PDB file of N, CA, C and O in Angstrom:
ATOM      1  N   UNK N   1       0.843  -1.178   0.000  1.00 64.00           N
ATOM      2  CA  UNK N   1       0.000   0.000   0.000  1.00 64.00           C
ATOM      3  C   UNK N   1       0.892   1.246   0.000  1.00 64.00           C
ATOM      4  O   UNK N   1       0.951   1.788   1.104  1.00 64.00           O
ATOM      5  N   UNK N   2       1.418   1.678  -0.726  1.00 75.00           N
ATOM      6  CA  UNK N   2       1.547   3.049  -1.234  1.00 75.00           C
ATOM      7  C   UNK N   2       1.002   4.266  -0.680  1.00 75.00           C
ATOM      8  O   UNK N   2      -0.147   4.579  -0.991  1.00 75.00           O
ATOM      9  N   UNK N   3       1.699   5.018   0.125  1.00 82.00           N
ATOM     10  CA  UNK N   3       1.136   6.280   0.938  1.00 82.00           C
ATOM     11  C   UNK N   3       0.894   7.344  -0.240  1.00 82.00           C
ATOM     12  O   UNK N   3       1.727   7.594  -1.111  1.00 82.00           O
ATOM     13  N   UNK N   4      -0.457   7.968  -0.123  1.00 85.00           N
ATOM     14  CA  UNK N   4      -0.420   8.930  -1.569  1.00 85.00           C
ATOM     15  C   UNK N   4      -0.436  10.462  -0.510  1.00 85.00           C
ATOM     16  O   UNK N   4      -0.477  11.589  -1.005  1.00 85.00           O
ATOM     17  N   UNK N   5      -0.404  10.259   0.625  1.00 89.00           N
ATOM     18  CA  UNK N   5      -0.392  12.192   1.125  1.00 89.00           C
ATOM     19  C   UNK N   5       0.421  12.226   2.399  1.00 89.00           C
ATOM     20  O   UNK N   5       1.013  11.238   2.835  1.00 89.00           O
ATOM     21  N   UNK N   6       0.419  13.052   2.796  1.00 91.00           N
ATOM     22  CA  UNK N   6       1.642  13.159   3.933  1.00 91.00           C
ATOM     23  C   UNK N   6       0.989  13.247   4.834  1.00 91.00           C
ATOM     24  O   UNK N   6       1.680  13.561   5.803  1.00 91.00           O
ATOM     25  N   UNK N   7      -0.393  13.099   5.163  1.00 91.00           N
ATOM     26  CA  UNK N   7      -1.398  12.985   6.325  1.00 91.00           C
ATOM     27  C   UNK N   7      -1.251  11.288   6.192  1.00 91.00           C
ATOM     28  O   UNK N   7      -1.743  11.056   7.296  1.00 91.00           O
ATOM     29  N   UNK N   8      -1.033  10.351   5.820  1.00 91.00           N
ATOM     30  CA  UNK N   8      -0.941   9.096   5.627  1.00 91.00           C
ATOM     31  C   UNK N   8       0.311   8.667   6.240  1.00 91.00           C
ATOM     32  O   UNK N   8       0.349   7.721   7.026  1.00 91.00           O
ATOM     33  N   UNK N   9       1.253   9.290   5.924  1.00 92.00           N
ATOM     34  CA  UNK N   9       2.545   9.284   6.548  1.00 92.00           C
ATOM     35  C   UNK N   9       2.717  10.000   7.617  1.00 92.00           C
ATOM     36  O   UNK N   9       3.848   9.856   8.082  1.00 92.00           O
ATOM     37  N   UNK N  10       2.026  10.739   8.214  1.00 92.00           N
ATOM     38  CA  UNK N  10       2.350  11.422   9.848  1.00 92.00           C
ATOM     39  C   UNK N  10       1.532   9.942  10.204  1.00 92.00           C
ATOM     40  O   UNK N  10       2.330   9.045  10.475  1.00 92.00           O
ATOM     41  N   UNK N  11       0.060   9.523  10.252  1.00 93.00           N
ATOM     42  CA  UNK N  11      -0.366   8.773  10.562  1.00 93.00           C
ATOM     43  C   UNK N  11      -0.244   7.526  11.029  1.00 93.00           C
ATOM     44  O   UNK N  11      -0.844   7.028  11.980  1.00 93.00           O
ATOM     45  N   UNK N  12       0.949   6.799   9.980  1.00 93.00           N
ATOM     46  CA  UNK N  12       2.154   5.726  10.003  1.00 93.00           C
ATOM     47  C   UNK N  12       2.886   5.673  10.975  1.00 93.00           C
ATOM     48  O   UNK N  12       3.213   4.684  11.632  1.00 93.00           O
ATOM     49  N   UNK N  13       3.259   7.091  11.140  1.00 93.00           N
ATOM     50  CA  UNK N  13       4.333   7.304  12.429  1.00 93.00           C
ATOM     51  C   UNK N  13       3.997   7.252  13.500  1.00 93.00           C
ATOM     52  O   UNK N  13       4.791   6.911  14.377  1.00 93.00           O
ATOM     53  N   UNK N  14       2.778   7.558  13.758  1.00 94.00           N
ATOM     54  CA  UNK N  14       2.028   8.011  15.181  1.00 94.00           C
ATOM     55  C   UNK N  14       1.587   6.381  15.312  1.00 94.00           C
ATOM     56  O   UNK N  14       1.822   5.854  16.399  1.00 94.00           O
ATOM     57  N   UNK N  15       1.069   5.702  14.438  1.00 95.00           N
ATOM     58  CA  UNK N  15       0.784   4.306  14.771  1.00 95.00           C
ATOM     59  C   UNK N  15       2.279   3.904  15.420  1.00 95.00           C
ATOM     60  O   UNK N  15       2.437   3.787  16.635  1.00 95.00           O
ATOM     61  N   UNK N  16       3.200   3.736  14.579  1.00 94.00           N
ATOM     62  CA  UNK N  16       4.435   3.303  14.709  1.00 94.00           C
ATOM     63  C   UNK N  16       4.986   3.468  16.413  1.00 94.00           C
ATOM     64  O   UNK N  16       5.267   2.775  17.391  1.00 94.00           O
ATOM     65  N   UNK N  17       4.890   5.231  15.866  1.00 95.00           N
ATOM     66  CA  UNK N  17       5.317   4.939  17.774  1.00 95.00           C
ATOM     67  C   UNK N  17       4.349   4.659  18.872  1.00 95.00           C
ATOM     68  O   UNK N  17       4.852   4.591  19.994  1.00 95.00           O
ATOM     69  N   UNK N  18       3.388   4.527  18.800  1.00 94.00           N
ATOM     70  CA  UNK N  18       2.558   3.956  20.024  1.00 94.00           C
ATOM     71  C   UNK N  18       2.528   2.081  19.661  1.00 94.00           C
ATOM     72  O   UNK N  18       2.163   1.444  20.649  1.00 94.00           O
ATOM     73  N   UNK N  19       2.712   1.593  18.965  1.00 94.00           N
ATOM     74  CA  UNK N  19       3.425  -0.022  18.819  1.00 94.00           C
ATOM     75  C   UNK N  19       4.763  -0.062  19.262  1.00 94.00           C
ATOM     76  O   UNK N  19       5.085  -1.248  19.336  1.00 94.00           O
ATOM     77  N   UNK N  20       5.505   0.525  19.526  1.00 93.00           N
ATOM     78  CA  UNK N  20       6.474   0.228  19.880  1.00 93.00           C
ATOM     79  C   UNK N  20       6.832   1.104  21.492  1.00 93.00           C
ATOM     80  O   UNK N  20       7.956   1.208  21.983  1.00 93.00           O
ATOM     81  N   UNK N  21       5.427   1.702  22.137  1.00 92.00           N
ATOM     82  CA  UNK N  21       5.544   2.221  23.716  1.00 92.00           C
ATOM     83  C   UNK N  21       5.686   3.537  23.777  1.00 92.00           C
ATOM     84  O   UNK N  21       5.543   3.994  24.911  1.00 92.00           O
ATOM     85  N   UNK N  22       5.935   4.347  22.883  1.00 93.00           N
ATOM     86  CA  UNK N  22       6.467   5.823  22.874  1.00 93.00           C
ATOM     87  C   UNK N  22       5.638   6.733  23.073  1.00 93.00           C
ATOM     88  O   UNK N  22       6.173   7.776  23.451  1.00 93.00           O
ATOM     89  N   UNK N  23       4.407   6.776  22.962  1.00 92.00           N
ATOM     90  CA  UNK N  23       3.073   6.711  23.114  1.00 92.00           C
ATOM     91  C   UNK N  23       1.860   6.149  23.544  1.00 92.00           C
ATOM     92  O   UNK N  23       1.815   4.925  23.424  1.00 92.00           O
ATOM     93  N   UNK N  24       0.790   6.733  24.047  1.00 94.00           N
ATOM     94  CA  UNK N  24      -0.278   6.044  24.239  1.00 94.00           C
ATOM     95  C   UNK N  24      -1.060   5.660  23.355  1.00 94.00           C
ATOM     96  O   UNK N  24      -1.262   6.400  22.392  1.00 94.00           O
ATOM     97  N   UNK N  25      -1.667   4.471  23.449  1.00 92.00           N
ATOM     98  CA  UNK N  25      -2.239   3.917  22.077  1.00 92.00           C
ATOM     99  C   UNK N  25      -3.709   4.808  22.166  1.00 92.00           C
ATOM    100  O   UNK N  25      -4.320   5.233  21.185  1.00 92.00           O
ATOM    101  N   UNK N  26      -4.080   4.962  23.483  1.00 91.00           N
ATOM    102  CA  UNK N  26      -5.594   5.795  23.699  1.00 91.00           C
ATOM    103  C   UNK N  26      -5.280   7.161  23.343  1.00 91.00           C
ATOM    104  O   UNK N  26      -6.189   7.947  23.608  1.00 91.00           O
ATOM    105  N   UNK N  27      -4.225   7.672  22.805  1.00 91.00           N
ATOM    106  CA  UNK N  27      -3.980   8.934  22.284  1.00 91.00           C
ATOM    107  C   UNK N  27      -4.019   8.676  20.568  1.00 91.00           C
ATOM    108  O   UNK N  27      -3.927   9.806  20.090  1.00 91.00           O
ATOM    109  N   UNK N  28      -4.082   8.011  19.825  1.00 93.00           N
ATOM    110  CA  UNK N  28      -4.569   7.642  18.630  1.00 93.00           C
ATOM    111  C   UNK N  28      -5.537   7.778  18.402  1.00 93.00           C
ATOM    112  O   UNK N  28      -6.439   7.305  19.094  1.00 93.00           O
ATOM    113  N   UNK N  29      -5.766   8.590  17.170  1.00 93.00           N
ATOM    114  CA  UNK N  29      -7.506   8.689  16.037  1.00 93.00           C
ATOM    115  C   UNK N  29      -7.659   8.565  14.617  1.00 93.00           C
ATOM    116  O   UNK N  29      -7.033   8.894  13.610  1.00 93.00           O
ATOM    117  N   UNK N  30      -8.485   8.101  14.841  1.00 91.00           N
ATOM    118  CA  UNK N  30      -8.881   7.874  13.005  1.00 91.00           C
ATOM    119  C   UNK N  30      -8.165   6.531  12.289  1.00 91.00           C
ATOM    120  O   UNK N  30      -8.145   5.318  12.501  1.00 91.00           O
ATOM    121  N   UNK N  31      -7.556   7.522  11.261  1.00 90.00           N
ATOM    122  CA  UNK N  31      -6.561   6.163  10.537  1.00 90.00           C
ATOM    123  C   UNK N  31      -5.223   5.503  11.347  1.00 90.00           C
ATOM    124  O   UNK N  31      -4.819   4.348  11.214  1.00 90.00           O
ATOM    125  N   UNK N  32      -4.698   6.461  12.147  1.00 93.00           N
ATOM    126  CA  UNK N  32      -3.708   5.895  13.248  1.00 93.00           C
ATOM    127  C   UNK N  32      -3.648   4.835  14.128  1.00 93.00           C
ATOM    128  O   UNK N  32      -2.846   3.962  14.458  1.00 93.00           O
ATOM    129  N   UNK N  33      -5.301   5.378  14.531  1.00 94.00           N
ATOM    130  CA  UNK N  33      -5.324   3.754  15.321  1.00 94.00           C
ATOM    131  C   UNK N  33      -5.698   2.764  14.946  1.00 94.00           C
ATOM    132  O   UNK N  33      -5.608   1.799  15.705  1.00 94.00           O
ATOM    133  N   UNK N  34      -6.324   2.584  13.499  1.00 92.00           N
ATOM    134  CA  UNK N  34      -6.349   1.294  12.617  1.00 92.00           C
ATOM    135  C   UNK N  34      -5.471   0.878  12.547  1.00 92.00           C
ATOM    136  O   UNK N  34      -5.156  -0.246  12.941  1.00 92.00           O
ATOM    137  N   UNK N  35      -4.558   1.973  11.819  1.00 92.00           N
ATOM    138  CA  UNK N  35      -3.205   1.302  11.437  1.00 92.00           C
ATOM    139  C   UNK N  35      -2.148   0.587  12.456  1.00 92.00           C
ATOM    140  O   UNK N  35      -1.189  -0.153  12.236  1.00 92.00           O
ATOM    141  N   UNK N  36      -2.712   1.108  13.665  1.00 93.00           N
ATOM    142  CA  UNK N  36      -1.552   0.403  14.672  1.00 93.00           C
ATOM    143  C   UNK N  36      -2.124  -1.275  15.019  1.00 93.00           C
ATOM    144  O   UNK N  36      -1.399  -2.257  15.179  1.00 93.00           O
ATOM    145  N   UNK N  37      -3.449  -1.236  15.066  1.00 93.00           N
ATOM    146  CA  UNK N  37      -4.228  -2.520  15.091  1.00 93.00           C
ATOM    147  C   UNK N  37      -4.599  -3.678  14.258  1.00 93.00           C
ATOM    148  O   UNK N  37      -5.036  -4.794  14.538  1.00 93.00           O
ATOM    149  N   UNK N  38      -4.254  -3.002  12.994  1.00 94.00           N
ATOM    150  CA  UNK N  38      -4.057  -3.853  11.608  1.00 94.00           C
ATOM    151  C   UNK N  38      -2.846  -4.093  11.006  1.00 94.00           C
ATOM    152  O   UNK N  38      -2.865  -4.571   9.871  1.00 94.00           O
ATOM    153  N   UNK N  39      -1.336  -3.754  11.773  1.00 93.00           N
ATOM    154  CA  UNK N  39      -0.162  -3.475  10.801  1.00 93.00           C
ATOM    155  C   UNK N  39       0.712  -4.065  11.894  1.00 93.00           C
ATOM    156  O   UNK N  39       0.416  -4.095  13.088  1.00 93.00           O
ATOM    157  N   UNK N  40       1.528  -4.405  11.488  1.00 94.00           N
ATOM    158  CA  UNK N  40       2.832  -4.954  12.321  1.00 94.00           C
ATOM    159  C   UNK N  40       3.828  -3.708  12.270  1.00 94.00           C
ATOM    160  O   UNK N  40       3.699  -2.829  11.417  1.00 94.00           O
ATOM    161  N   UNK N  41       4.906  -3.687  13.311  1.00 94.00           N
ATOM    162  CA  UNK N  41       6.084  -2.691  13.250  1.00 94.00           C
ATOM    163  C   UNK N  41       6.656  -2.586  12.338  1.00 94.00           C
ATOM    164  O   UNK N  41       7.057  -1.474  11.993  1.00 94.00           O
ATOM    165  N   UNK N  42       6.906  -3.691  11.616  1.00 93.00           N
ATOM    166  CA  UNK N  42       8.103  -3.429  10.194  1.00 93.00           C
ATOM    167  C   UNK N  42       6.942  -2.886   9.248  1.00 93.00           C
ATOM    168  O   UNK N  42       7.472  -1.955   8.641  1.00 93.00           O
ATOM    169  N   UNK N  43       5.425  -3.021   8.756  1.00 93.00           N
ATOM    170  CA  UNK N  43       5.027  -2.175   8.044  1.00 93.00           C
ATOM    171  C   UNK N  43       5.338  -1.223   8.135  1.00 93.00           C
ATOM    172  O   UNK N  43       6.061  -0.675   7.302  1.00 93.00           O
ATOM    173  N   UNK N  44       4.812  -0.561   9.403  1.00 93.00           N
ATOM    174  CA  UNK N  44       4.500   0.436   9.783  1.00 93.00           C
ATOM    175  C   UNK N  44       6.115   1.472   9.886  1.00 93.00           C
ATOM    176  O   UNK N  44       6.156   2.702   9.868  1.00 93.00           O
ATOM    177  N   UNK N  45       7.066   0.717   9.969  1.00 92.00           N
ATOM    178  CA  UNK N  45       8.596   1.472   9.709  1.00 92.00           C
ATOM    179  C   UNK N  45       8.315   1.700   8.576  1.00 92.00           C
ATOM    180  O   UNK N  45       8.341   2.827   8.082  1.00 92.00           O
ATOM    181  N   UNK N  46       7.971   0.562   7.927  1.00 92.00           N
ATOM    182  CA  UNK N  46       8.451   0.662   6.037  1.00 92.00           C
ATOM    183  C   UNK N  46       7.391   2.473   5.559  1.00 92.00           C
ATOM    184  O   UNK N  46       7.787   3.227   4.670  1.00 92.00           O
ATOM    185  N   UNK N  47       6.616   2.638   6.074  1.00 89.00           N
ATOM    186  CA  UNK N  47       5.627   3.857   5.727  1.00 89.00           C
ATOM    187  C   UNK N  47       5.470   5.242   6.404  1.00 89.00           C
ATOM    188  O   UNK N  47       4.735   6.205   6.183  1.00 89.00           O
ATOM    189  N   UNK N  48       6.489   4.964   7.358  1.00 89.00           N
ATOM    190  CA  UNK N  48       6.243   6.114   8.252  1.00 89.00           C
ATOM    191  C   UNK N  48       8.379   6.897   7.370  1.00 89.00           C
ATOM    192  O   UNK N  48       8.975   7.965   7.236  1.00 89.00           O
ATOM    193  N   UNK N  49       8.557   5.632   7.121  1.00 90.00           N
ATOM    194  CA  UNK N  49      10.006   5.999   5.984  1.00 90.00           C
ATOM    195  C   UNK N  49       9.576   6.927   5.207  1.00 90.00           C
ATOM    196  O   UNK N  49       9.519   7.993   5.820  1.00 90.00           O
ATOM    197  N   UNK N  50       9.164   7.028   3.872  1.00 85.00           N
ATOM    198  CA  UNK N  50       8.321   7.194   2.834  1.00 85.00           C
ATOM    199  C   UNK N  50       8.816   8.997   2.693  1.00 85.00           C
ATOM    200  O   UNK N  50       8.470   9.882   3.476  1.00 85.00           O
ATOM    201  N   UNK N  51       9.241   9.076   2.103  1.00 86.00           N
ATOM    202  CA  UNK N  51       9.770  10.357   1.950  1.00 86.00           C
ATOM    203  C   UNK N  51       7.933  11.447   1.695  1.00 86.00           C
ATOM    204  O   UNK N  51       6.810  10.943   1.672  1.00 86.00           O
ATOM    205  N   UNK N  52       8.139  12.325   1.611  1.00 83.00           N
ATOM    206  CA  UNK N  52       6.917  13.438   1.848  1.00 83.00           C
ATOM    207  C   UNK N  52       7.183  14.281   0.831  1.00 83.00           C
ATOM    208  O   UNK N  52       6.445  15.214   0.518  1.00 83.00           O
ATOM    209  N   UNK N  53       8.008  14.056   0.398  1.00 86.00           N
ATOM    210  CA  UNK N  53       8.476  15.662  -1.328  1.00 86.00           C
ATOM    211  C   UNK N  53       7.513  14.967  -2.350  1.00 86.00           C
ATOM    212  O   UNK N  53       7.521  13.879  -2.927  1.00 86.00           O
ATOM    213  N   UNK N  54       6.612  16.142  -2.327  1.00 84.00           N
ATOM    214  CA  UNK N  54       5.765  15.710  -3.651  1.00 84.00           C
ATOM    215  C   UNK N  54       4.441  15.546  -3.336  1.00 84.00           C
ATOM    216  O   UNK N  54       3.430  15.755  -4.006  1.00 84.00           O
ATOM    217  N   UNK N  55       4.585  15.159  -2.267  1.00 85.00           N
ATOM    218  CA  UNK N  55       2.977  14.444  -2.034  1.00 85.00           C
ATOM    219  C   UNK N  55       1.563  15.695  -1.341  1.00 85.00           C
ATOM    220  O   UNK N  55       1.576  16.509  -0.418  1.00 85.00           O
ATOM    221  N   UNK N  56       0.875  15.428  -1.991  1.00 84.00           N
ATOM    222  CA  UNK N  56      -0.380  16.543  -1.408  1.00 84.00           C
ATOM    223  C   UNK N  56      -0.347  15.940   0.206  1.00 84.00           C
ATOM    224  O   UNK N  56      -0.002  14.873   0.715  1.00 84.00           O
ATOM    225  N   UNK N  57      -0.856  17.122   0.667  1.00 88.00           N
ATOM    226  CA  UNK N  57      -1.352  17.364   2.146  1.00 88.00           C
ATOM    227  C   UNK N  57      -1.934  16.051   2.527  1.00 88.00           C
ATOM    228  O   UNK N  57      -1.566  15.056   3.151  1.00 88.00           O
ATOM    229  N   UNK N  58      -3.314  16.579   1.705  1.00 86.00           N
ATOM    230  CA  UNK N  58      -4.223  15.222   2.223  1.00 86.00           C
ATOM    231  C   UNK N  58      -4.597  14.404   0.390  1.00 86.00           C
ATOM    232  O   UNK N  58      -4.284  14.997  -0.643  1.00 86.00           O
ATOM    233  N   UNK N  59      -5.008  13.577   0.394  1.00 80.00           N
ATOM    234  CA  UNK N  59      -5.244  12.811  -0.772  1.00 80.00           C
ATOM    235  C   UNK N  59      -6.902  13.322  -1.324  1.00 80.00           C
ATOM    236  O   UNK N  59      -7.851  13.382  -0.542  1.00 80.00           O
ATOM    237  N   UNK N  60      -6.987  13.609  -2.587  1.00 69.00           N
ATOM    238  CA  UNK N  60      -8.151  14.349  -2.301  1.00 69.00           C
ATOM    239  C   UNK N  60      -9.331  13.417  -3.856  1.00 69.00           C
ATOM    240  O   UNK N  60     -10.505  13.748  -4.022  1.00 69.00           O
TER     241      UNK N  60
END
């Protein structure tokens, strides 16, 4: 799955770090906390990587 906006990729990250303790998972919304509940850590590295040059805000 291919991140198409950089609201997809903050999202990644915020999952990312509350899977791995850095965060509270009850501080997660929306697509964040799917993603932390549907995705394993190495996804969730692999997308929160994902460079941001180029990409719209939000996907529209």
């Amino acid at each position: 799955m291919p991140l198409k906006s950089k609201a997809q990729q903050k999202a990644a990250g915020a999952a990312l770090s509350a899977k791995r303790g850095d965060t509270k998972k009850g501080d997660l919304k929306g697509a964040s906390k799917s993603m932390e509940k549907s995705m394993s850590e190495s996804e969730l590295r692999d997308l929160a990587a994902t460079s941001r040059k180029g990409k719209p805000e939000h996907k529209s």
